[in-house]
CSV table of C-alpha atoms and ligand atoms in Angstrom, one decimal:
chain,number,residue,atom,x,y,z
A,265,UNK,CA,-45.9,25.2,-21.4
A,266,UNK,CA,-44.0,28.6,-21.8
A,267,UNK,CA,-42.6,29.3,-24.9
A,268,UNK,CA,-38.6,29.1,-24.7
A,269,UNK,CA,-37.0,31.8,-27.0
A,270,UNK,CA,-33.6,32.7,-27.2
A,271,UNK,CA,-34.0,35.9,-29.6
A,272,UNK,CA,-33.1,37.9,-27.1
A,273,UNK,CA,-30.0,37.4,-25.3
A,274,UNK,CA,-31.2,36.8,-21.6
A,275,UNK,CA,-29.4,39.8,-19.3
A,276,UNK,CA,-26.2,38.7,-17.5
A,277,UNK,CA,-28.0,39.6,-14.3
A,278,UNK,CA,-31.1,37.6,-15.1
A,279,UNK,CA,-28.5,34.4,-15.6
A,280,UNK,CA,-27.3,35.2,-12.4
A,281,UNK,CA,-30.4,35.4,-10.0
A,282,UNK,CA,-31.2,32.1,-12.2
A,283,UNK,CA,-27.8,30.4,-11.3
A,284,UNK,CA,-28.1,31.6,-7.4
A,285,UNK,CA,-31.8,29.9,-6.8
A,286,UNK,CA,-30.6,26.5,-8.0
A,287,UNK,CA,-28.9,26.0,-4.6
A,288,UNK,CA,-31.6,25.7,-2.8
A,289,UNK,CA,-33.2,22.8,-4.5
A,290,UNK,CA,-30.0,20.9,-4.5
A,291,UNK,CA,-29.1,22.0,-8.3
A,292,UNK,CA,-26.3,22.9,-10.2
A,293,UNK,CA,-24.5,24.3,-14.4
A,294,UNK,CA,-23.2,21.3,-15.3
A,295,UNK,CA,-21.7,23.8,-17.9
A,296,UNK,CA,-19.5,25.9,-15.2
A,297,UNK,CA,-17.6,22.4,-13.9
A,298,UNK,CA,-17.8,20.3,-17.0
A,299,UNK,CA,-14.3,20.9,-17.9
A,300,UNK,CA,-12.7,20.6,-14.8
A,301,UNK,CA,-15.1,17.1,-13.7
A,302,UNK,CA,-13.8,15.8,-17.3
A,303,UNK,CA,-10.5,16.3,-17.2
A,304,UNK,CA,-8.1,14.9,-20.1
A,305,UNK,CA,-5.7,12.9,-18.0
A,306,UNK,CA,-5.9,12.3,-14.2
A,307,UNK,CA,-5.6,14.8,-11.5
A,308,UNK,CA,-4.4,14.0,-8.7
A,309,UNK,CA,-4.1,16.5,-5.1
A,310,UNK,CA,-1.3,13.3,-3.9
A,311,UNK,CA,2.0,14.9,-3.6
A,312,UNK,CA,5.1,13.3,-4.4
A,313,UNK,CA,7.1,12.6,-0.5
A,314,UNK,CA,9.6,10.7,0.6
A,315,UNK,CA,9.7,9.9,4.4
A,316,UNK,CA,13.1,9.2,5.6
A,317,UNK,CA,13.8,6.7,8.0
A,318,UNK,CA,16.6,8.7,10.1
A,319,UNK,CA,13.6,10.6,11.1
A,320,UNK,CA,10.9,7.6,11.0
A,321,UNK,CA,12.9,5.5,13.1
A,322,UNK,CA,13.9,7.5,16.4
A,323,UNK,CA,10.5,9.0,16.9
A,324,UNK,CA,9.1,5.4,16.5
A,325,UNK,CA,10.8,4.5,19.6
A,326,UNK,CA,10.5,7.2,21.5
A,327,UNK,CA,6.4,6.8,20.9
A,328,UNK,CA,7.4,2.9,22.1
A,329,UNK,CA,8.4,4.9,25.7
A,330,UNK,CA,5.7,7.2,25.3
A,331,UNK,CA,2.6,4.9,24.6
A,332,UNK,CA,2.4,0.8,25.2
A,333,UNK,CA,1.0,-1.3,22.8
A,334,UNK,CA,-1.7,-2.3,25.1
A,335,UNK,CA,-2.6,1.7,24.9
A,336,UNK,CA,-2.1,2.3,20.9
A,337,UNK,CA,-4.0,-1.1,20.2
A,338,UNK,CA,-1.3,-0.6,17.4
A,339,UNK,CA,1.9,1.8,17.7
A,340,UNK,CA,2.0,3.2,14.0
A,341,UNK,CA,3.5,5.9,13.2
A,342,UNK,CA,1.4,6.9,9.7
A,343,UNK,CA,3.0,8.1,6.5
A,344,UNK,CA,0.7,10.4,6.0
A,345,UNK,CA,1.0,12.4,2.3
A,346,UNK,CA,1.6,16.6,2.3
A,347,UNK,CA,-1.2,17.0,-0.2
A,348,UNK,CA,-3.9,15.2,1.7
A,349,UNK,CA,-3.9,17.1,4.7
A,350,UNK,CA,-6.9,15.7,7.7
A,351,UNK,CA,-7.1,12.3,5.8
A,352,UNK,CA,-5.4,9.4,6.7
A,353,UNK,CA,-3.6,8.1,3.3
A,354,UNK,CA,-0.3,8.2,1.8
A,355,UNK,CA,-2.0,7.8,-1.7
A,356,UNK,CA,-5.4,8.5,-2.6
A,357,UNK,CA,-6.4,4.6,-1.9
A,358,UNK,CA,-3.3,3.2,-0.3
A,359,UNK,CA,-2.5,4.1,3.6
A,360,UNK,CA,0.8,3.6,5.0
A,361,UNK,CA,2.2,3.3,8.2
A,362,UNK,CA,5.4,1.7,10.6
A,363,UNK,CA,4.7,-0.5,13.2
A,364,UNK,CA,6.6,-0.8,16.2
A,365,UNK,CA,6.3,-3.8,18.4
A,366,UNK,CA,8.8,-4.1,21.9
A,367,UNK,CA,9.3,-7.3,23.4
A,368,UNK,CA,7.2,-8.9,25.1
A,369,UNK,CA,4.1,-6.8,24.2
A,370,UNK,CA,1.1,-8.0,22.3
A,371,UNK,CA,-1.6,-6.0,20.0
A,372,UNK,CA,-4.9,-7.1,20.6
A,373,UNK,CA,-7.0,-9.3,18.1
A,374,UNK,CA,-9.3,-7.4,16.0
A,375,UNK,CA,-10.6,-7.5,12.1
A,376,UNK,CA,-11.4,-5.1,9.5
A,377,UNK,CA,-12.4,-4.5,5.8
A,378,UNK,CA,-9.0,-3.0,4.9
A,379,UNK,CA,-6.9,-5.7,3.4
A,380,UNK,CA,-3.3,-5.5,5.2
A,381,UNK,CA,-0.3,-6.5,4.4
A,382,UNK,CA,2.9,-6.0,6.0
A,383,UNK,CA,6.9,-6.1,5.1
A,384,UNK,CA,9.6,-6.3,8.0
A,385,UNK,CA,12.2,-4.1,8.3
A,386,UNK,CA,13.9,-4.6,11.5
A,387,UNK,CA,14.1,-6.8,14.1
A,388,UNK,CA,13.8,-10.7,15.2
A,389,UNK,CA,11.5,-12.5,17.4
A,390,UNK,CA,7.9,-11.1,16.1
A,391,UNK,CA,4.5,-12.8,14.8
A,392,UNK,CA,1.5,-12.7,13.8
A,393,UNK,CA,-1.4,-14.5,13.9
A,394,UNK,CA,-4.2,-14.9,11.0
A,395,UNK,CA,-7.6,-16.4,11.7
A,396,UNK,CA,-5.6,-19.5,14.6
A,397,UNK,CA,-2.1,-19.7,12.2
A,398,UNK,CA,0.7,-18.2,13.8
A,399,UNK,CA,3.4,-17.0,11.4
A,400,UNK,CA,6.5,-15.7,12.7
A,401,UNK,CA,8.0,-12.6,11.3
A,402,UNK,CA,12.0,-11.9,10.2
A,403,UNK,CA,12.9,-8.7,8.4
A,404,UNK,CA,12.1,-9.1,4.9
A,405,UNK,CA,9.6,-11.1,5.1
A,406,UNK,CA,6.2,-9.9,3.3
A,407,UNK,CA,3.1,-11.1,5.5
A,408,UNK,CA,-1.0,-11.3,4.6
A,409,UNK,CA,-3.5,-9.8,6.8
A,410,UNK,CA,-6.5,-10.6,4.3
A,411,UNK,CA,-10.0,-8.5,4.5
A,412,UNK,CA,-12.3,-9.7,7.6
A,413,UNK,CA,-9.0,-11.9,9.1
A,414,UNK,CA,-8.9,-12.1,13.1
A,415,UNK,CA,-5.1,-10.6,13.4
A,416,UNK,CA,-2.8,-10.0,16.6
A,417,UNK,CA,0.6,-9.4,16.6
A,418,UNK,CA,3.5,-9.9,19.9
A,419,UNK,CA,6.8,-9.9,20.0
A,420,UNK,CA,8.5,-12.6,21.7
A,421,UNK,CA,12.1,-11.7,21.0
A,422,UNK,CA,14.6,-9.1,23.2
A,423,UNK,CA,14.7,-6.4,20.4
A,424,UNK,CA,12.1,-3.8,18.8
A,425,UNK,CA,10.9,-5.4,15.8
A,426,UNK,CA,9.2,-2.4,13.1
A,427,UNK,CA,7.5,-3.2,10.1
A,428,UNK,CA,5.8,-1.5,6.9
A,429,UNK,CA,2.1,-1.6,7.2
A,430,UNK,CA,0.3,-1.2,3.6
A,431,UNK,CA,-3.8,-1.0,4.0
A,432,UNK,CA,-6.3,0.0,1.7
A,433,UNK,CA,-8.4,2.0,4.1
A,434,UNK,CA,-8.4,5.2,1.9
A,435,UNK,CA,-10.0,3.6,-0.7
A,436,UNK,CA,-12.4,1.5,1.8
A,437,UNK,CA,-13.4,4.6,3.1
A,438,UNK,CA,-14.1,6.1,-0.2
A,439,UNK,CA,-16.2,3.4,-1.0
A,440,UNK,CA,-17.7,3.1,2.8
A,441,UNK,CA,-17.1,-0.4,3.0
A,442,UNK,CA,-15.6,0.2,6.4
A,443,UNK,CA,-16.4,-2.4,9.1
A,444,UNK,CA,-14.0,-3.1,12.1
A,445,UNK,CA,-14.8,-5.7,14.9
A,446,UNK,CA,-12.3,-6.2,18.4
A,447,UNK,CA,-12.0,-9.8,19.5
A,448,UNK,CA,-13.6,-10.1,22.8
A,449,UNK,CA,-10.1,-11.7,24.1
A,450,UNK,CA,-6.6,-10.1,23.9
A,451,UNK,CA,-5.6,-13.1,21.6
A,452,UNK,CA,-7.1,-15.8,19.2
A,453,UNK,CA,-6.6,-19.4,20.1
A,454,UNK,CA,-3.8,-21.3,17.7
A,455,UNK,CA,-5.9,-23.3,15.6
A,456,UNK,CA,-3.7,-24.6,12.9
A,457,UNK,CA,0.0,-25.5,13.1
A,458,UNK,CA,2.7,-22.6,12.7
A,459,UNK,CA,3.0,-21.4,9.0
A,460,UNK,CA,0.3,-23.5,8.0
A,461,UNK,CA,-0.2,-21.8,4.9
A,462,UNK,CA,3.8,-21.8,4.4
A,463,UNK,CA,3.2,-25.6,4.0
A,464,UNK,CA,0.1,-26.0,2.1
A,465,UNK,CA,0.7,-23.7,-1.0
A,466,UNK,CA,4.2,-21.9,-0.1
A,467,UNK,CA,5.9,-24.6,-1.9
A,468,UNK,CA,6.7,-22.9,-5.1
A,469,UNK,CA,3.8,-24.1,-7.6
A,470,UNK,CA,3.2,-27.5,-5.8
A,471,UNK,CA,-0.4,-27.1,-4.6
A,472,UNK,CA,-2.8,-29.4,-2.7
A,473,UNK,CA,-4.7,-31.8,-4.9
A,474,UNK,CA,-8.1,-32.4,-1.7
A,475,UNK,CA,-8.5,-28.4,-1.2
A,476,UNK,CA,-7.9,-25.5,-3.5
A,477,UNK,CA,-8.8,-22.6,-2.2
A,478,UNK,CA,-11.0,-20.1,-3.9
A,479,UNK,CA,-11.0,-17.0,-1.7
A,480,UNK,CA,-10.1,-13.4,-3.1
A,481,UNK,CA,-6.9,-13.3,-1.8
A,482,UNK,CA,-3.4,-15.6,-1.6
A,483,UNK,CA,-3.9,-18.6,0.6
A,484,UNK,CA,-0.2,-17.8,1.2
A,485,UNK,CA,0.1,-15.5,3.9
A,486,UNK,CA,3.8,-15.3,4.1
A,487,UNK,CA,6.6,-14.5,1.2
A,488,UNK,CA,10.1,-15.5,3.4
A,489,UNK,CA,12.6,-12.9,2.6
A,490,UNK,CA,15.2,-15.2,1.8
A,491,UNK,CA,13.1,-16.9,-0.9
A,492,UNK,CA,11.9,-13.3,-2.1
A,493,UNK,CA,15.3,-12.5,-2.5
A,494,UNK,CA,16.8,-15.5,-3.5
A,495,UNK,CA,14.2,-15.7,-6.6
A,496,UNK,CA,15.3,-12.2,-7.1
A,497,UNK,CA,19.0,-12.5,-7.6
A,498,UNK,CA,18.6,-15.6,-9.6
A,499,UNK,CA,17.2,-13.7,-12.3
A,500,UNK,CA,19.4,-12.6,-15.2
A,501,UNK,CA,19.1,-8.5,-16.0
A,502,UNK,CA,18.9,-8.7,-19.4
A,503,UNK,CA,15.6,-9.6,-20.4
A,504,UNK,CA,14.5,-7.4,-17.6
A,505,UNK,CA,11.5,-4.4,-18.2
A,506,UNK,CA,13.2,-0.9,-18.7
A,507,UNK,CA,10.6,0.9,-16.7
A,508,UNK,CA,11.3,-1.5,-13.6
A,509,UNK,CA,14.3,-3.4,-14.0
A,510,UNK,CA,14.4,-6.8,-12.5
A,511,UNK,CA,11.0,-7.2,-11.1
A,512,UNK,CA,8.9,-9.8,-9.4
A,513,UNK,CA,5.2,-10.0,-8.2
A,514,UNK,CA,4.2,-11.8,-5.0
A,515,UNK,CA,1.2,-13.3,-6.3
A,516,UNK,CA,-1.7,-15.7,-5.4
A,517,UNK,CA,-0.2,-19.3,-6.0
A,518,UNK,CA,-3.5,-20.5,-7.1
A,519,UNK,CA,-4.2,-17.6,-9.8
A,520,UNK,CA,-1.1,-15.9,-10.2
A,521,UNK,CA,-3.3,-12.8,-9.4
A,522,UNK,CA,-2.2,-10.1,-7.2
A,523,UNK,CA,-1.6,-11.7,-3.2
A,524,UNK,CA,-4.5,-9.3,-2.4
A,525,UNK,CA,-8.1,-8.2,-4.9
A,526,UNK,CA,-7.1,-4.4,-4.0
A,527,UNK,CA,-3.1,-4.4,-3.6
A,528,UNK,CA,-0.2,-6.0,-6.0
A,529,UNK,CA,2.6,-6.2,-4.1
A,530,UNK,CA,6.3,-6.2,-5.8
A,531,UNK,CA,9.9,-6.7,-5.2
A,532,UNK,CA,12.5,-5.7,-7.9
A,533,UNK,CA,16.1,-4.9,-8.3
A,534,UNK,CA,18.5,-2.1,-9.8
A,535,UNK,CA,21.5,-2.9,-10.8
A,536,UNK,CA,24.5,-0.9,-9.8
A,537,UNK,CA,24.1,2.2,-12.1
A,538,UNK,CA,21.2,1.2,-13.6
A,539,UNK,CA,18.7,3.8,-15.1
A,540,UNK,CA,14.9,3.1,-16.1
A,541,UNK,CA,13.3,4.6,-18.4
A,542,UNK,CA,10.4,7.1,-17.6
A,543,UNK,CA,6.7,6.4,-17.4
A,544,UNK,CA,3.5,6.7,-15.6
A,545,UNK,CA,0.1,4.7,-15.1
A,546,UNK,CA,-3.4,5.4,-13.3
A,547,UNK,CA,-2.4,3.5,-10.2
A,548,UNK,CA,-0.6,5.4,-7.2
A,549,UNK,CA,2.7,3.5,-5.5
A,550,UNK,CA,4.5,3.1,-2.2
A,551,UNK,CA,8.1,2.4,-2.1
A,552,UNK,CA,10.0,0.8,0.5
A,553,UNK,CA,13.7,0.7,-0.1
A,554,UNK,CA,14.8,-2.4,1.3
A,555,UNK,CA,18.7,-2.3,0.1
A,556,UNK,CA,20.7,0.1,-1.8
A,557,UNK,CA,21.0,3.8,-2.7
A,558,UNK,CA,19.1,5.7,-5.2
A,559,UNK,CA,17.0,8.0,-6.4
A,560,UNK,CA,13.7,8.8,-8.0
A,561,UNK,CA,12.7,11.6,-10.6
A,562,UNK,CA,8.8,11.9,-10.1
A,563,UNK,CA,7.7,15.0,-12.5
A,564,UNK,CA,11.3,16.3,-12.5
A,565,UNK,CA,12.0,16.1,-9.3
A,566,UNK,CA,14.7,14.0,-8.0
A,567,UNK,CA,13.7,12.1,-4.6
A,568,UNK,CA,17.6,10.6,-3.2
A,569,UNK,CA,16.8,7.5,-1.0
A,570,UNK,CA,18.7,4.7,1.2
A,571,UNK,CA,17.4,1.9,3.0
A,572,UNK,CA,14.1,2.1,5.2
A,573,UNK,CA,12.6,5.4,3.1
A,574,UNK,CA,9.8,5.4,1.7
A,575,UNK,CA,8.2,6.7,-1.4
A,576,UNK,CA,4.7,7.7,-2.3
A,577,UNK,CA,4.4,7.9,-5.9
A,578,UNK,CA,1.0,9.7,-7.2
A,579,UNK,CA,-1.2,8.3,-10.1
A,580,UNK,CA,-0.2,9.2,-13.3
A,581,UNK,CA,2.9,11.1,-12.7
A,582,UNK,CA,5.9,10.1,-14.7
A,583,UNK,CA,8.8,8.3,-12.7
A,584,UNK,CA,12.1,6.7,-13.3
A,585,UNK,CA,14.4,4.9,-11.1
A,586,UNK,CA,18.2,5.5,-10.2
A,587,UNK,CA,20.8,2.9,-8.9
A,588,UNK,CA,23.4,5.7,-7.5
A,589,UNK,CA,25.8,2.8,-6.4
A,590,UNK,CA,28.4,1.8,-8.6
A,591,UNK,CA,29.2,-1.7,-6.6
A,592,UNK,CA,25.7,-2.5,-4.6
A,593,UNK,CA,22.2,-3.8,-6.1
A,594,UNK,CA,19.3,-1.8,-5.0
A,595,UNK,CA,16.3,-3.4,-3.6
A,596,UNK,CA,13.2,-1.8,-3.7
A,597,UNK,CA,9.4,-3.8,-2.1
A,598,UNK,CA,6.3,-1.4,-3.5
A,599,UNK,CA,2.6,-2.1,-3.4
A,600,UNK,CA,-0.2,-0.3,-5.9
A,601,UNK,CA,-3.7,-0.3,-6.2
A,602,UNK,CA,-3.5,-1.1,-9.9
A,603,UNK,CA,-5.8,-4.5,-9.0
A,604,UNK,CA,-8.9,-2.2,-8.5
A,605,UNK,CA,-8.1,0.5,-11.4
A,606,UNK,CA,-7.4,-3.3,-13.9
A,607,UNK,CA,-10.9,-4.5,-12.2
A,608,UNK,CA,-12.8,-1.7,-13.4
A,609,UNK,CA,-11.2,-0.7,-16.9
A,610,UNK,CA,-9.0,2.3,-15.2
A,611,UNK,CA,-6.1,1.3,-15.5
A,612,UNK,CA,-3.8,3.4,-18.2
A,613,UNK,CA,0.1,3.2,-18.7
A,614,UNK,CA,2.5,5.6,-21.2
A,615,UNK,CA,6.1,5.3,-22.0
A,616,UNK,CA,7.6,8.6,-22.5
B,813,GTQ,O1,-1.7,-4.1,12.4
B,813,GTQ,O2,-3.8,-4.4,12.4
B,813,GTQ,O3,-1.0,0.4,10.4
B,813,GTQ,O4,-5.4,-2.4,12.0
B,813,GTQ,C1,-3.4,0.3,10.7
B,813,GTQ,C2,-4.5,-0.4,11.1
B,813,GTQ,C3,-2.0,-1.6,11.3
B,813,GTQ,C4,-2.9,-3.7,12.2
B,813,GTQ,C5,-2.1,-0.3,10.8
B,813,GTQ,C6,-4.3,-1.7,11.6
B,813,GTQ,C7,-3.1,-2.3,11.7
């Protein structure tokens, strides 16, 4: 072997030539990216954005003149985050989109990886159906589409119904787990009896003694708005968390996990002029404001909202709710991925 000597200094040029032949062979310095590979806190190239229903809404319908269901397979418009441009994601894991359903029209059956869920914002007269169990939808009701589920939707009502759609495709794609079947009908048969799972564990910690289920997700598949809320307002204020205010988790009956292994899913209320106090954690957030007027500060800047915005909050960036109402509760639903950053030792959270 060649002696390795470092009494002279090697030329700058010499380093060079060295440096430009590693590409070749598929090498590289660790030394000229160390610093910004291990960086001290996360960095994120998420932006902060709120999109604003007054604009959602009106080019939703307009695509629902343009393009049939039947066409779109699924008529989403996608929230799709400033800092992430060519990728489909409103976070770095979490993809967010509104559906728009007309009457009458169905969207086929098909399956995928991506764990859905969904949260209604307008409109009557809409289901789904999850492997044979139909569940109809009202607005504020949150609904399961779990991993590898057979899922169509229709609407049998006489008004546009649009909902929140929350995947985790980003991250699924990230970690190309990606698989995506169609059904080789339009729709599934009905297997099971309406709201099935409504009546087997829906029934506020009462659960089956012959069957308990053991899959990754919520054997619930639908959270009824007026329950949700209900269990909401019911709560006193004072005991509540100053980062959050009054919050509640729609969990998995049977482990009071998160509904879903890669999404927790949340409802929570601000009191009229309420404040929180500012923090930040290694999981990324979308907000849906369901009632109310408010605004968020995310890294000093403010972000004013009112119902049917919504909110992508990126990892690690301090935030702090605002009730701007002096008479009116605010009402926010929001869905992380902190499951899969808890799952894997990730997950970090600082009061400031
Ligand atoms: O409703 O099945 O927003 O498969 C994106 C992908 C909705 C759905 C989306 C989907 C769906």
């Amino acid at each position: 072997m060649a002696e390795v000597t470092h009494s002279t200094p090697p030329h700058a040029d010499e380093v060079s030539s060295f440096l430009a032949g590693l590409a070749q062979f598929h090498l590289g310095p660790l030394w000229q990216v160390l610093g910004q590979q291990l960086t001290p806190t996360p960095t994120s190239r998420v932006r902060p954005h709120l999109w604003r229903w007054r604009e959602i809404r009106p080019r939703l319908l307009r695509a629902g003149e343009l393009v049939s269901a039947a066409a779109a397979e699924r008529r989403v418009l996608m929230l799709l985050n400033p800092g992430l441009e060519g990728q489909v994601a409103t976070t770095h894991t979490l993809y967010s989109g509104i559906q728009l359903i007309l009457p009458g029209e169905v969207a086929r059956t098909h399956r995928h990886t991506p764990n859905a869920l969904r949260f209604i914002m307008e409109g009557q007269g809409a289901y789904t159906v999850v492997d044979g169990e139909k569940i109809p939808m009202a607005p504020g009701d949150f609904v399961l589409t779990p991993n590898w589920t057979w899922h169509d939707h229709g609407n049998e009502g006489t008004e546009p119904v649009m909902w929140l759609d929350g995947l985790d495709m980003p991250l699924v794609r990230l970690l190309e787990g990606m698989f995506f079947e169609p059904y080789a009908q339009e729709t599934q048969p009905l297997t099971k009896p309406t709201d099935a799972s409504t009546a087997e564990y829906g029934k506020g910690g009462l659960l089956p003694t012959w069957q308990r289920s053991t899959s990754p997700h919520s054997p619930l598949l639908k959270y009824a708005w007026r329950e949700a809320r209900e269990a909401l307002m019911s709560l006193g204020t004072n005991a509540a968390s100053p980062f959050d205010g009054t919050m509640l988790e729609y969990v998995n009956p049977v482990t009071g996990g998160p509904a879903l292994p890669t999404m927790a899913s949340f409802l929570q209320r601000l009191t009229p002029g309420q404040r929180t106090a500012p923090h930040r954690h290694s999981s990324s957030t979308v907000y849906l404001v369901v009632e109310g007027h408010g605004c968020t500060t995310i890294d000093g800047k403010a972000y004013e909202w009112t119902p049917g915005d919504v909110l992508a909050v990126p990892t690690w960036c301090v935030h702090a709710h605002a009730n701007l109402s002096t008479h009116q509760d605010a009402i926010l639903f929001s869905f992380t991925d902190a499951p899969v950053m808890r799952a894997l030792n990730l997950y970090r959270e600082e009061a400031l």
